[in-house]
XYZ file of C-alpha atoms in Angstrom:
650
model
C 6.117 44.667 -16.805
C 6.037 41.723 -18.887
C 6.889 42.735 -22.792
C 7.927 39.568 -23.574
C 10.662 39.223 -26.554
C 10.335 36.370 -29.266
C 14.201 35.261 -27.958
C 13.374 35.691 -24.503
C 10.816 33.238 -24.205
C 11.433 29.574 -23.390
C 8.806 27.092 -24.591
C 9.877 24.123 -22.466
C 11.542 22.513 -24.959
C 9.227 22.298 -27.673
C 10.152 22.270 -30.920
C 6.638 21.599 -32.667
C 2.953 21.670 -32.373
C 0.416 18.932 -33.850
C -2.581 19.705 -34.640
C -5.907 18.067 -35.291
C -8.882 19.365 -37.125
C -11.768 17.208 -36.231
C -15.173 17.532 -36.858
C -18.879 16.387 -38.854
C -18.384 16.158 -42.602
C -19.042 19.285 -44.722
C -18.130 21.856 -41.746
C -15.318 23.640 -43.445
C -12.355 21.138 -41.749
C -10.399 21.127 -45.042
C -11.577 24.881 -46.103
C -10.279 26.161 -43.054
C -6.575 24.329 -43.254
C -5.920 25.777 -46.913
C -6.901 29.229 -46.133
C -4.806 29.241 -43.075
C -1.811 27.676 -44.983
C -2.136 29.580 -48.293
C -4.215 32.583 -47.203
C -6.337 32.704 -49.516
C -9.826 31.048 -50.181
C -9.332 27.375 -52.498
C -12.470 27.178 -55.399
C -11.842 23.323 -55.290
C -10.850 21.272 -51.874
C -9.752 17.837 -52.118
C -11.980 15.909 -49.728
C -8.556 14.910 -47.216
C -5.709 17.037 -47.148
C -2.089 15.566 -46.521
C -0.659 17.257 -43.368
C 0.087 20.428 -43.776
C 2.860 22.659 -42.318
C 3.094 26.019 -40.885
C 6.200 27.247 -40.778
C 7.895 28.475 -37.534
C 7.708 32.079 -38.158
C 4.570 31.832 -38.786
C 3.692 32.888 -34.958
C 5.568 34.971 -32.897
C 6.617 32.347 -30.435
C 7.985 31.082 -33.369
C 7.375 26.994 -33.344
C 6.552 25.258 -36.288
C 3.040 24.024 -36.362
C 1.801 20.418 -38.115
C -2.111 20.452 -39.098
C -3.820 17.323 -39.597
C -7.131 16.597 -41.594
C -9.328 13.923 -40.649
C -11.935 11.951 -42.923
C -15.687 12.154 -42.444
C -15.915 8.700 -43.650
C -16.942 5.847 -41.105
C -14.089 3.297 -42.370
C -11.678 5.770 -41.011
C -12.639 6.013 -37.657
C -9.936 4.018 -36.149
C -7.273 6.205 -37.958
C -9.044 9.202 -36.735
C -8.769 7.784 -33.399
C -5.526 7.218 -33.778
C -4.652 11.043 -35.103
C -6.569 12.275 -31.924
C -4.381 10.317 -29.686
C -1.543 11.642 -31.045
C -2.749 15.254 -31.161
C -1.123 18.139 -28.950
C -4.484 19.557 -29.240
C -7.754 19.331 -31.481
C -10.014 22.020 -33.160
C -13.752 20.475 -33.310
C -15.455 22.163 -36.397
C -19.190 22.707 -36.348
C -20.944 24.615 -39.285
C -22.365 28.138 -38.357
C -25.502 27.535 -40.685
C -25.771 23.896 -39.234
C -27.109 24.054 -35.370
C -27.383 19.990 -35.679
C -23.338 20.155 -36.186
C -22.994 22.312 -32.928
C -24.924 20.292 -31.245
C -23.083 16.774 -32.365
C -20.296 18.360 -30.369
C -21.606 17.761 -27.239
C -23.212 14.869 -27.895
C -20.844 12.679 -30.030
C -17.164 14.286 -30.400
C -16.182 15.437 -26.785
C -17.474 12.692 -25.235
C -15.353 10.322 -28.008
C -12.194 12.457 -26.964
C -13.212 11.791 -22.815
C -13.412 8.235 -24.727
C -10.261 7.994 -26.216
C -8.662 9.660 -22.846
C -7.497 12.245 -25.003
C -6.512 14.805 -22.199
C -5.201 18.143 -24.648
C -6.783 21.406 -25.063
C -9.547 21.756 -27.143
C -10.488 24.645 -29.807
C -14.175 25.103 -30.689
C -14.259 26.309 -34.463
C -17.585 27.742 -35.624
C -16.652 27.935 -39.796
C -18.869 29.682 -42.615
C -19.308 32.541 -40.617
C -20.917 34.095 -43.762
C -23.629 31.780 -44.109
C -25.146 31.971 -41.072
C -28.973 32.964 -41.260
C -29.189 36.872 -40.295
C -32.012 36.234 -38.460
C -30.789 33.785 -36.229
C -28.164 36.035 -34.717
C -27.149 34.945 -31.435
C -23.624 35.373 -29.061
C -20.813 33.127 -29.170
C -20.792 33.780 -25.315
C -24.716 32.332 -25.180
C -24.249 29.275 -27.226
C -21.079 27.804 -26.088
C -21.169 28.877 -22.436
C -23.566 25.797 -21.437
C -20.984 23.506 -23.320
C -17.483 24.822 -22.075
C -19.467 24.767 -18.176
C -20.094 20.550 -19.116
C -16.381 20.279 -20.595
C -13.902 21.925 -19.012
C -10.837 20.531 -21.791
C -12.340 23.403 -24.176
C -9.717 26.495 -24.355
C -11.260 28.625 -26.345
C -14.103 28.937 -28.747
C -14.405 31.006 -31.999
C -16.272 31.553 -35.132
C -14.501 32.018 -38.507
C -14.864 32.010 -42.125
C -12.772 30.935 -45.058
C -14.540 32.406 -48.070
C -14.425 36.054 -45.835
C -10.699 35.217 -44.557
C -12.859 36.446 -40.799
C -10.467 35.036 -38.610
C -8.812 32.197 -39.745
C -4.874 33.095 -38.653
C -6.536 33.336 -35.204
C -7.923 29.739 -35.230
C -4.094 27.873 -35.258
C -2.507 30.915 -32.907
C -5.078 30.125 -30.244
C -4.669 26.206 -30.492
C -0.572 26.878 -30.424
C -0.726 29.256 -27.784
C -2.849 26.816 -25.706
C -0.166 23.929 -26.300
C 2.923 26.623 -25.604
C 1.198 28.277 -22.966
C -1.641 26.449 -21.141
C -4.174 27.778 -18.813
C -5.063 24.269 -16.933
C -1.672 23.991 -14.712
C -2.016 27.787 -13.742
C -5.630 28.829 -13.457
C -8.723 27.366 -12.081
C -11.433 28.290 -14.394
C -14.453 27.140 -12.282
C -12.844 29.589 -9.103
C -11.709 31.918 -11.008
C -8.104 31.824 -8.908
C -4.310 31.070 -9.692
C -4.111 27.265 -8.850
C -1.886 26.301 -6.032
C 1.368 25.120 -7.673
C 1.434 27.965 -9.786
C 0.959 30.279 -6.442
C 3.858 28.407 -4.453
C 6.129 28.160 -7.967
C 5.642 32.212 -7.896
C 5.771 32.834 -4.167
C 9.797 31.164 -4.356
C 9.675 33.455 -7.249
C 8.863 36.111 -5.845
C 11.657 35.650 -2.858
C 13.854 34.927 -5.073
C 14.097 38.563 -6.295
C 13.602 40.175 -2.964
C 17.189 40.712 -2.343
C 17.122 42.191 0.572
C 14.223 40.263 2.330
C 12.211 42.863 3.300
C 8.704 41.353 1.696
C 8.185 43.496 -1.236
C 10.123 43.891 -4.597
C 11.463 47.708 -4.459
C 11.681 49.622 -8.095
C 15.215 48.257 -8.500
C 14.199 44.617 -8.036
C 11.123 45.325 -10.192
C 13.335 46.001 -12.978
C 15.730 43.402 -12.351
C 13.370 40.771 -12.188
C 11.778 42.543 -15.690
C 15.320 42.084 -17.127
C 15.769 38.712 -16.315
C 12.597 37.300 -17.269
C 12.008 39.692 -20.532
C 15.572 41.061 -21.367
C 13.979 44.544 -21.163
C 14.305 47.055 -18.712
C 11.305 48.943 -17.309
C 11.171 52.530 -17.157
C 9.949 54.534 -14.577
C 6.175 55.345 -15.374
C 6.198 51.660 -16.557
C 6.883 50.989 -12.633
C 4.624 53.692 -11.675
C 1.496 52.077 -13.961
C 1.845 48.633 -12.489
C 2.064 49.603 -8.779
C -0.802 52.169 -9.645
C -2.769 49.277 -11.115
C -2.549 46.919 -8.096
C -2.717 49.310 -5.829
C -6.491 50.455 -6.908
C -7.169 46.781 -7.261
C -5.780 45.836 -4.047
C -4.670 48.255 -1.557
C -2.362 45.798 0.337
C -0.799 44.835 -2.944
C 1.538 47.650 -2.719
C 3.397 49.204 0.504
C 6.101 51.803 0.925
C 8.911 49.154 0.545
C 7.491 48.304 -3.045
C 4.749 45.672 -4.820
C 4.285 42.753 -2.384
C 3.542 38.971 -2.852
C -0.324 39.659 -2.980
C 0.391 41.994 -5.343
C 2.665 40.195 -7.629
C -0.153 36.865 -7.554
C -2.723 39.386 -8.215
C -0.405 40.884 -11.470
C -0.425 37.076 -12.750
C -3.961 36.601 -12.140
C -4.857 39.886 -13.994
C -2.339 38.854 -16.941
C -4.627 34.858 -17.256
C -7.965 36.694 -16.926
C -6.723 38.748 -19.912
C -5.715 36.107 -21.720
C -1.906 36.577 -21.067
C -0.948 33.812 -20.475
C 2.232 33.079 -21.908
C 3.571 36.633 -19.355
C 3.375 34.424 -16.360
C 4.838 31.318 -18.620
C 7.524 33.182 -19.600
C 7.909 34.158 -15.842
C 8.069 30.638 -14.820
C 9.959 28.908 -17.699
C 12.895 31.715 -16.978
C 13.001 30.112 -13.530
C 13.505 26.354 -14.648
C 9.688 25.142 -14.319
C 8.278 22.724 -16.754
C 4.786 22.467 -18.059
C 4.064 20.685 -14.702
C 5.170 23.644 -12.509
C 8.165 21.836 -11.001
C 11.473 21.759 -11.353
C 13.166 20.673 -14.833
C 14.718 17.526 -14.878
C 18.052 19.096 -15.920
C 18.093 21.469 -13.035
C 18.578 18.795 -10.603
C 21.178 17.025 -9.985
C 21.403 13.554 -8.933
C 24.436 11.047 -8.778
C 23.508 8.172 -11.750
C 26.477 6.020 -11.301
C 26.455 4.061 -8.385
C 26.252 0.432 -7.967
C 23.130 -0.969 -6.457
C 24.869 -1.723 -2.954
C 25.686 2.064 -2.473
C 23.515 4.771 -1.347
C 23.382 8.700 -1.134
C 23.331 10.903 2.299
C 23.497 14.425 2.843
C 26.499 16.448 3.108
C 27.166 18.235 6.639
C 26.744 21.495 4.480
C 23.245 20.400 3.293
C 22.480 19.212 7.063
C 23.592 22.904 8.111
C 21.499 24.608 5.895
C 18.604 22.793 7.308
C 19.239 23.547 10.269
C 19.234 26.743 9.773
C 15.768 26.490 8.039
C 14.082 24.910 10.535
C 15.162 27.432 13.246
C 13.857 30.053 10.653
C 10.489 28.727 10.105
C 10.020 27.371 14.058
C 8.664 31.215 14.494
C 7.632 30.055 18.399
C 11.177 28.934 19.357
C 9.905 25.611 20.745
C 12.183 23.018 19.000
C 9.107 21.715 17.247
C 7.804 22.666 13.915
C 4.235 22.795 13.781
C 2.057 21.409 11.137
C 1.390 25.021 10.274
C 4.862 26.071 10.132
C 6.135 22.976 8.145
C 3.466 23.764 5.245
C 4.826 27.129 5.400
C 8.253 26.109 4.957
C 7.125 24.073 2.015
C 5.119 26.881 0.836
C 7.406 27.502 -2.381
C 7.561 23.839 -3.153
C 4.978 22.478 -5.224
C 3.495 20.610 -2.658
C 5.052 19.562 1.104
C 7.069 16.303 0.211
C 6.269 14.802 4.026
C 2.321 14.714 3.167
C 2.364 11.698 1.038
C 3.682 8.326 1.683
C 5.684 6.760 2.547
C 7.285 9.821 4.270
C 3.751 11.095 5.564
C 3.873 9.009 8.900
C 7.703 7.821 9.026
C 9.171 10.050 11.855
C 8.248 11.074 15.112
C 5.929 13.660 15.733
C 4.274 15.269 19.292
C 0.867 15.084 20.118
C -0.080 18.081 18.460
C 1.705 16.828 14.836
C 4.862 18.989 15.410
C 8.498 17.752 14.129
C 11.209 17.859 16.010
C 14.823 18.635 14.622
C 16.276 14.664 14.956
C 12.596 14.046 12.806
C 13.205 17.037 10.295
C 16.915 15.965 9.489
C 15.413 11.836 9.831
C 12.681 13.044 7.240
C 15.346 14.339 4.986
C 17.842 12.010 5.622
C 15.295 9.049 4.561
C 14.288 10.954 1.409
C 17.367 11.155 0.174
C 18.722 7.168 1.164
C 14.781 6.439 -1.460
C 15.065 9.112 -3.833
C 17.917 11.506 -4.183
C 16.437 13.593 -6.923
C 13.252 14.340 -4.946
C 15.503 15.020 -2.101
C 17.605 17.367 -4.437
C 14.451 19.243 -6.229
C 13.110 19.705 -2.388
C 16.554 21.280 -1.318
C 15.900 23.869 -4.259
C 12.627 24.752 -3.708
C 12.944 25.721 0.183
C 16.135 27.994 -0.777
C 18.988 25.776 -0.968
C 21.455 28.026 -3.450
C 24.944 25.979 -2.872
C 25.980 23.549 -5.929
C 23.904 20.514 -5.665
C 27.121 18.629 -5.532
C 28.395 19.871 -2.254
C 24.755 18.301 -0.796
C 24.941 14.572 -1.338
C 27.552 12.344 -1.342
C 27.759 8.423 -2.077
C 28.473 6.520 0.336
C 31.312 2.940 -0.119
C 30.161 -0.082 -1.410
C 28.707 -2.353 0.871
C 30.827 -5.105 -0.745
C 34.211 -2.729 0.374
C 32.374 -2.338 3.840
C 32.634 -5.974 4.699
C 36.172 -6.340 3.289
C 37.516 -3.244 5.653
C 34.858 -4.819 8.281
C 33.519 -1.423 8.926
C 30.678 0.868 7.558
C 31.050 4.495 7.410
C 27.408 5.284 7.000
C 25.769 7.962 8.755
C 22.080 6.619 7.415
C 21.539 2.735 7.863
C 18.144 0.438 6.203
C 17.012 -2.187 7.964
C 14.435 -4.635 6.505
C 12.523 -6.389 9.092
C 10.668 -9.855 8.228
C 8.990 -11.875 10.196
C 5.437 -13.802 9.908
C 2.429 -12.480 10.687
C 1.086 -11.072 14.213
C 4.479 -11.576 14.691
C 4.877 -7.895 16.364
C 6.902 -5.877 13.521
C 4.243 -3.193 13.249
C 4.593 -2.885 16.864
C 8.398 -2.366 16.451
C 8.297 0.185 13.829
C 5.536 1.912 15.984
C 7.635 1.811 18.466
C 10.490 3.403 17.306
C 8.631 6.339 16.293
C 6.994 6.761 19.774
C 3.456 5.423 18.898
C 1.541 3.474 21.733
C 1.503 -0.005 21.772
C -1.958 -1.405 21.122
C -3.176 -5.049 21.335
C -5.819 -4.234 18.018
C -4.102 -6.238 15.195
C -4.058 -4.574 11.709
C -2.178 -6.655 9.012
C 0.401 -4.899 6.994
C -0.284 -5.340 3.203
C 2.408 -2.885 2.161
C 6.059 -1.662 3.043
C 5.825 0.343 5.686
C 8.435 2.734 6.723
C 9.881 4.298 10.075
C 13.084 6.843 10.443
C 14.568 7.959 13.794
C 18.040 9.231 15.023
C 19.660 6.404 17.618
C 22.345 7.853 19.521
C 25.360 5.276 19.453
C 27.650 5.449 22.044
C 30.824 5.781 21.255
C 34.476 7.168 22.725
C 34.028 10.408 25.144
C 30.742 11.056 23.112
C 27.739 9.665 21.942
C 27.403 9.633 17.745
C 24.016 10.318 16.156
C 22.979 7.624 13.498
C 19.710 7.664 11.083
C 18.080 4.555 10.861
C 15.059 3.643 8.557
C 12.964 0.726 9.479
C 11.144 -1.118 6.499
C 8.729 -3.450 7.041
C 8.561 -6.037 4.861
C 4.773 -8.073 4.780
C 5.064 -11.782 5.275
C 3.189 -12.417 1.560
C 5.642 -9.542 0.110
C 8.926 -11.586 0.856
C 8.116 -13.978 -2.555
C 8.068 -10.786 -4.367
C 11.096 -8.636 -2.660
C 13.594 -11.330 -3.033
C 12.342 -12.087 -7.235
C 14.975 -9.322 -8.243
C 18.633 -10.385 -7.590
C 19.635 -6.612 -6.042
C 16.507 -6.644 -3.876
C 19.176 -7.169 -0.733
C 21.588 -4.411 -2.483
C 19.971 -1.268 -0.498
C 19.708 -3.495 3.094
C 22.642 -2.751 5.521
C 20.807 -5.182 8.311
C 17.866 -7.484 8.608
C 15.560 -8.386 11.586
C 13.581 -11.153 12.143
C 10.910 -10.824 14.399
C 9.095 -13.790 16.094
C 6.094 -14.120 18.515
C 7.928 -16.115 21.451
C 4.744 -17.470 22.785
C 4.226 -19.555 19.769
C 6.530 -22.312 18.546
C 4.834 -21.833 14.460
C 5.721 -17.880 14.444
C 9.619 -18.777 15.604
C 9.682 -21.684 12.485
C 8.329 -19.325 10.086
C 10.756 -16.601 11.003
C 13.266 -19.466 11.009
C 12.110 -20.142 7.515
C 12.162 -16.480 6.155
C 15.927 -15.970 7.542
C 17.067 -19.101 5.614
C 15.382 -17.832 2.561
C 16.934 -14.290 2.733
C 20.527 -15.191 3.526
C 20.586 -17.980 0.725
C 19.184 -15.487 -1.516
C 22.017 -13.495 0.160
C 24.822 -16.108 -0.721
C 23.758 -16.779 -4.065
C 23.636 -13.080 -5.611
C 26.504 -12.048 -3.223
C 24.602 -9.018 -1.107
C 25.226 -11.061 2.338
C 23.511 -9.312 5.267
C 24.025 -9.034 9.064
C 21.061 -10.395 10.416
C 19.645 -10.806 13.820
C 16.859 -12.265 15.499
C 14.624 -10.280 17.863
C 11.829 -12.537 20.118
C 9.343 -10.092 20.726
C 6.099 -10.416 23.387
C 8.375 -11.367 26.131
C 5.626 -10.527 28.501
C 4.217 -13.797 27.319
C 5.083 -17.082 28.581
C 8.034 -18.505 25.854
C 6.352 -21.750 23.794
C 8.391 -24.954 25.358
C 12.126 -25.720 23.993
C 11.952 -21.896 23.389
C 15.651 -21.452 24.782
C 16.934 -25.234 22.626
C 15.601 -24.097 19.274
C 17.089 -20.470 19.530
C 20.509 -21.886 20.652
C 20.739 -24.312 17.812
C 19.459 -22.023 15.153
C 22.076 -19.547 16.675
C 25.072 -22.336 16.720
C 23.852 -23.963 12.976
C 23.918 -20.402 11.077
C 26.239 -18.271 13.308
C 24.281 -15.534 14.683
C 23.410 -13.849 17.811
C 20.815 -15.401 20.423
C 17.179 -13.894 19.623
C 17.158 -10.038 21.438
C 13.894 -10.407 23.521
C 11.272 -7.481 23.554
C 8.244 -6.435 25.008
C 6.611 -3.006 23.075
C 3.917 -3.608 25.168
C 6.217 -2.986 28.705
C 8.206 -0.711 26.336
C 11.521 -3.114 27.217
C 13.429 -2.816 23.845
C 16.698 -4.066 25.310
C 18.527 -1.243 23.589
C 17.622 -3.376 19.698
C 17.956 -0.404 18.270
C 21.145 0.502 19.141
C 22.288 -3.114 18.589
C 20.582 -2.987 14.685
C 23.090 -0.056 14.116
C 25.891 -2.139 15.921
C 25.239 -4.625 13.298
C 24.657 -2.534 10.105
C 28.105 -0.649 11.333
C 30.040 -3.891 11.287
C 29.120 -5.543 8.002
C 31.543 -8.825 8.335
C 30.083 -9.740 11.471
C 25.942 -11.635 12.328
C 25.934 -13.268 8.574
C 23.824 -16.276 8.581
C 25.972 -19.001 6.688
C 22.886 -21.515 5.389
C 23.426 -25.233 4.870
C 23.580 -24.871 1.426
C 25.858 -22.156 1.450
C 27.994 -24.151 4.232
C 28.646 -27.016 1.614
C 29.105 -24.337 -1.392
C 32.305 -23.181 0.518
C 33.494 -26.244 1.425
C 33.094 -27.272 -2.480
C 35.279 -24.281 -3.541
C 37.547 -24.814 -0.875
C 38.274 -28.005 -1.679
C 38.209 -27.068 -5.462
C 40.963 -24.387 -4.322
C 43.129 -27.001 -2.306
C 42.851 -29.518 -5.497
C 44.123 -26.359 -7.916
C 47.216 -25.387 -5.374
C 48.297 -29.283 -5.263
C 47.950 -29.200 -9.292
C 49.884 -26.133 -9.296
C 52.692 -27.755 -7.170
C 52.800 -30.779 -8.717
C 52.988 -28.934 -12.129
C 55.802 -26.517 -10.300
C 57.653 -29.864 -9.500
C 57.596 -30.928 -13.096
C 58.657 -28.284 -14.239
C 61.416 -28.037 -12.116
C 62.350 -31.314 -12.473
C 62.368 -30.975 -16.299
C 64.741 -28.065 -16.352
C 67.334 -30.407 -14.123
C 66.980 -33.318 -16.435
C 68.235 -31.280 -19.450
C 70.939 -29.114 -17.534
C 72.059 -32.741 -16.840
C 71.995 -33.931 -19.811
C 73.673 -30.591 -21.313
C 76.819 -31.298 -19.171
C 77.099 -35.050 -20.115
C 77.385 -33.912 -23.789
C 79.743 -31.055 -22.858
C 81.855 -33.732 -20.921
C 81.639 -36.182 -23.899
């Protein structure tokens, strides 16, 4: 297993290396390039070289390296600084018959790269190997150990000399190697264990090339997967030696099916401790990962042309499949996935896309954390409507195999939606506004079944909430997706600064406290500020009102005000709520009603009253023009057929 081939290996795309030589003046920085280059010991060494080249066959990996020198001279620092930013790594020289240049290392050169927030791996170069004192003989293990413990960015150390030719090729093949194939992403040093990403990246791997699902990779697969990673096939004692290894290793790394996934990790692990590294990188590159363990860009595919008013939902074959996967992974048959058995669902996926924000608390979830199937398919459903390349990459990593194609599809424009006065949407976004202690939170709590709770907590940022609302509709009910985003009273100034901000909304809300006469202006004020910004970049929204603490006394006039807001702008009486009797008066089915019937609940502001009735009578003026011009003409024409015949008669 793993005899990698020069063509077989992918190098995520690189097609050079730069490298820095760095280090106190008179340590052998310039010494060391030449030799390297021209392999053989210079007599005289000009005091800067000019970069120097390595040519790409120069390595086996085959990538053509770019050395630069750096001046010892304190005018140059800010160049120097400069070249170390722009490194793909750095070898620090330090003299091996100078212990004051080892020690500037520590205390002046890695710090200045921390400094500069240069974050590459780092060679440690001891040069003039030769003229270290004989009696000062010490391990290379001894000295450096302390330092590489205090800086972890150090990949390797090693001592060398120029005038000997003692290891010089070895210097530049250890500083490529750790650009092509580094050890930070895969392998925790401190631990001494394969880091996470890298386990989950192999563990999909791994199940990838089980064919037949039985938990272990039989001889057949072994070779297979040996093929496709290293375009060589394995013979049979090769297959023998590697299960023997494991198996005196690890006993349970090998059963009578074939090497398991404990044994396959534990094959990685063995190839980093030995130094291996680019084995496993070739493993993972064959496989589409990038330098960051996930996915390569080019692997996934997401729709790029779509205007700003259209979105992207999942195909009824991508809702299938998922399905299917959560019945899989819900091992107890309860309808619920568990936190346990969603994190192993997302096992082969760098990490589990629902533990971060803003998806981390969006859908409902029991008591005990556990996901039901409308919440699995909501969860989904919203990542794709926010990010349809996440969404996509996801979809690969827990198995998906289909063309990404046949998962998403784009759904009309808006714009159309409103002209055909229907939405065919199975996913709708609503943006609810309203002033503060208004009771949004409370709604979007709501909606994912949290308690109401009379502690106030004000919302500084959008917060997010995803549920299925069953629409009735017909001899059946219909299932729609609807996302809930909370919009912060001080975020509203912000939001509606970009002229698509109301592109991705399909319906707003505005929530009011209808004990108190201030909340219902403000909200008042916030819906005339969102549908003018509505009318004058052309993303119009329904909107509706919703009065919510009707367990409360309404403030006095309560029922006037609403009625002539209603009447002036042309939308529905406020919906009154209590969260706190948990009386929603069915909003949320009447949000979907809304979002499904674009041309309906627009607010028409003053300002966009008169606008219309300016281009309406600009409209009228251009048809009477157009008449009157038609009459001319007309007119014309009969003049000089009548005066054609009075010639003809004369």
């Amino acid at each position: 297993m793993a005899r990698a081939t020069a063509g077989a290996v992918n190098l995520g795309g690189r097609t050079g290396v730069r490298i820095v030589v760095a280090g106190d003046r008179g340590t052998g920085k310039s010494s060391l390039i030449v030799t390297a280059a021209a392999e053989n010991y210079p007599m005289n060494v000009p005091p800067l070289l000019p970069p120097t080249r390595l040519p790409e066959d120069f390595y086996p990996d085959r990538v053509p390296i770019t050395i630069i020198d750096t001046s010892s001279r304190p005018e140059d620092n800010d160049k120097v600084a400069d070249e170390l930013r722009r490194a793909d790594a750095v070898v620090l020289t330090y003299a091996c018959d100078q212990p004051q240049t080892l020690d500037r290392l520590s205390t002046f050169w890695l710090p200045k790269l921390r400094q500069l927030e240069v974050r590459v791996p780092v060679i440690v170069v001891g040069c003039k190997l030769d003229l270290r004192d004989e009696n000062q003989q010490v391990s290379l293990e001894q000295v450096m150990s302390p330092i590489m413990q205090q800086f972890r960015e150090i990949e390797t150390c090693i001592e060398c000399s120029a005038l000997k030719h003692i290891q010089i090729p070895e210097v530049f093949y250890y500083a490529q190697k750790a650009v092509l194939h580094p050890t930070g992403p895969l392998f925790d040093q401190e631990s001494q264990t394969l880091k996470p990403r890298c386990v989950r990246a192999l563990k999909r791997i791994f199940i990838l090339c089980d064919h037949d699902r039985d938990g272990a990779l039989s001889d057949a697969e072994l070779n297979d997967f040996q093929v496709k990673c290293f375009n060589a096939p394995l013979q049979p004692s090769e297959i023998v030696g590697v299960k023997r290894v494991v198996q005196e290793k690890l006993p349970e790394g090998v059963n009578e099916r074939g090497l398991t996934l404990t044994g396959f990790l534990f094959l990685h692990a063995l190839f980093i401790e030995k130094g291996r590294l680019e084995t496993t990188w070739t493993v993972l590159r064959k496989f589409g990962y990038n330098n960051d363990i996930k996915l390569a860009d080019d692997l996934i595919s997401s729709p790029s042309k779509r205007t700003p008013d259209q979105s992207v939902e999942l195909t009824n074959e991508a809702i299938e499949f998922l399905k299917g996967i959560f019945d899989l992974f819900d091992s107890d048959g309860d309808g619920e996935l568990r936190p346990r058995e969603l994190e192993e669902l997302f096992s082969t996926a760098p990490e589990s896309p629902f533990s971060e924000a803003p998806y981390k608390d969006a859908a409902e979830r029991n008591a005990l954390g556990g996901l039901s199937l409308d919440g699995f398919l909501s969860e989904w459903a919203f990542m794709t409507l926010l990010d349809p390349a996440f969404s996509m990459e996801n979809l690969i990593y827990i198995g998906y195999s289909g063309d990404l194609s046949s998962a998403i599809r784009v759904t009309r424009r808006r714009r159309l939606d409103r002209k055909k006065q229907q939405s065919e949407r199975s996913v709708f976004q609503c943006f609810v506004f309203g002033p503060k202690k208004a009771g949004k939170s409370a709604l979007i709590d709501s909606f994912v079944g949290r308690p109401f709770t009379d502690a106030y907590n004000p919302t500084t940022d959008d917060r997010y909430a995803v549920n299925v609302v069953d629409q009735p509709g017909g001899t059946k009910a219909t299932k729609k997706t609807l996302v809930l985003r909370e919009i912060p009273e001080d975020g509203v100034g912000n939001l509606l600064s970009s002229k698509e901000s109301l592109a991705a909304c399909d319906v707003a809300v505005f929530v009011h406290d209808s004990s108190d006469e201030s909340s219902w202006k403000r909200a008042t004020e916030l819906l005339v500020e969102v549908a003018g910004h509505g009318e004058d970049t052309g993303f119009e929204v329904p909107c509706l009102i919703v009065a919510s603490k009707d367990d409360l006394d309404s403030f006095p006039l309560a029922i006037q005000h609403s009625t002539r807001v209603s009447q002036d702008m042309g939308v529905e009486a406020p919906i009154p709520i209590s969260t706190k009797l948990g009386d929603f008066n069915n909003v949320f089915r009447k949000i979907i009603s809304a979002a499904e019937h674009p041309h309906l609940s627009i607010p028409e502001t003053e300002a966009g009253r008169t606008r219309k009735q300016y281009h309406r009578l600009i409209n009228r003026s251009l048809m009477f023009v157009s008449v009157g011009a038609a009459v001319a003409i007309v007119g014309l024409a009969a003049y000089r057929v009548y005066a054609a015949r009075k010639n003809t008669s004369s």
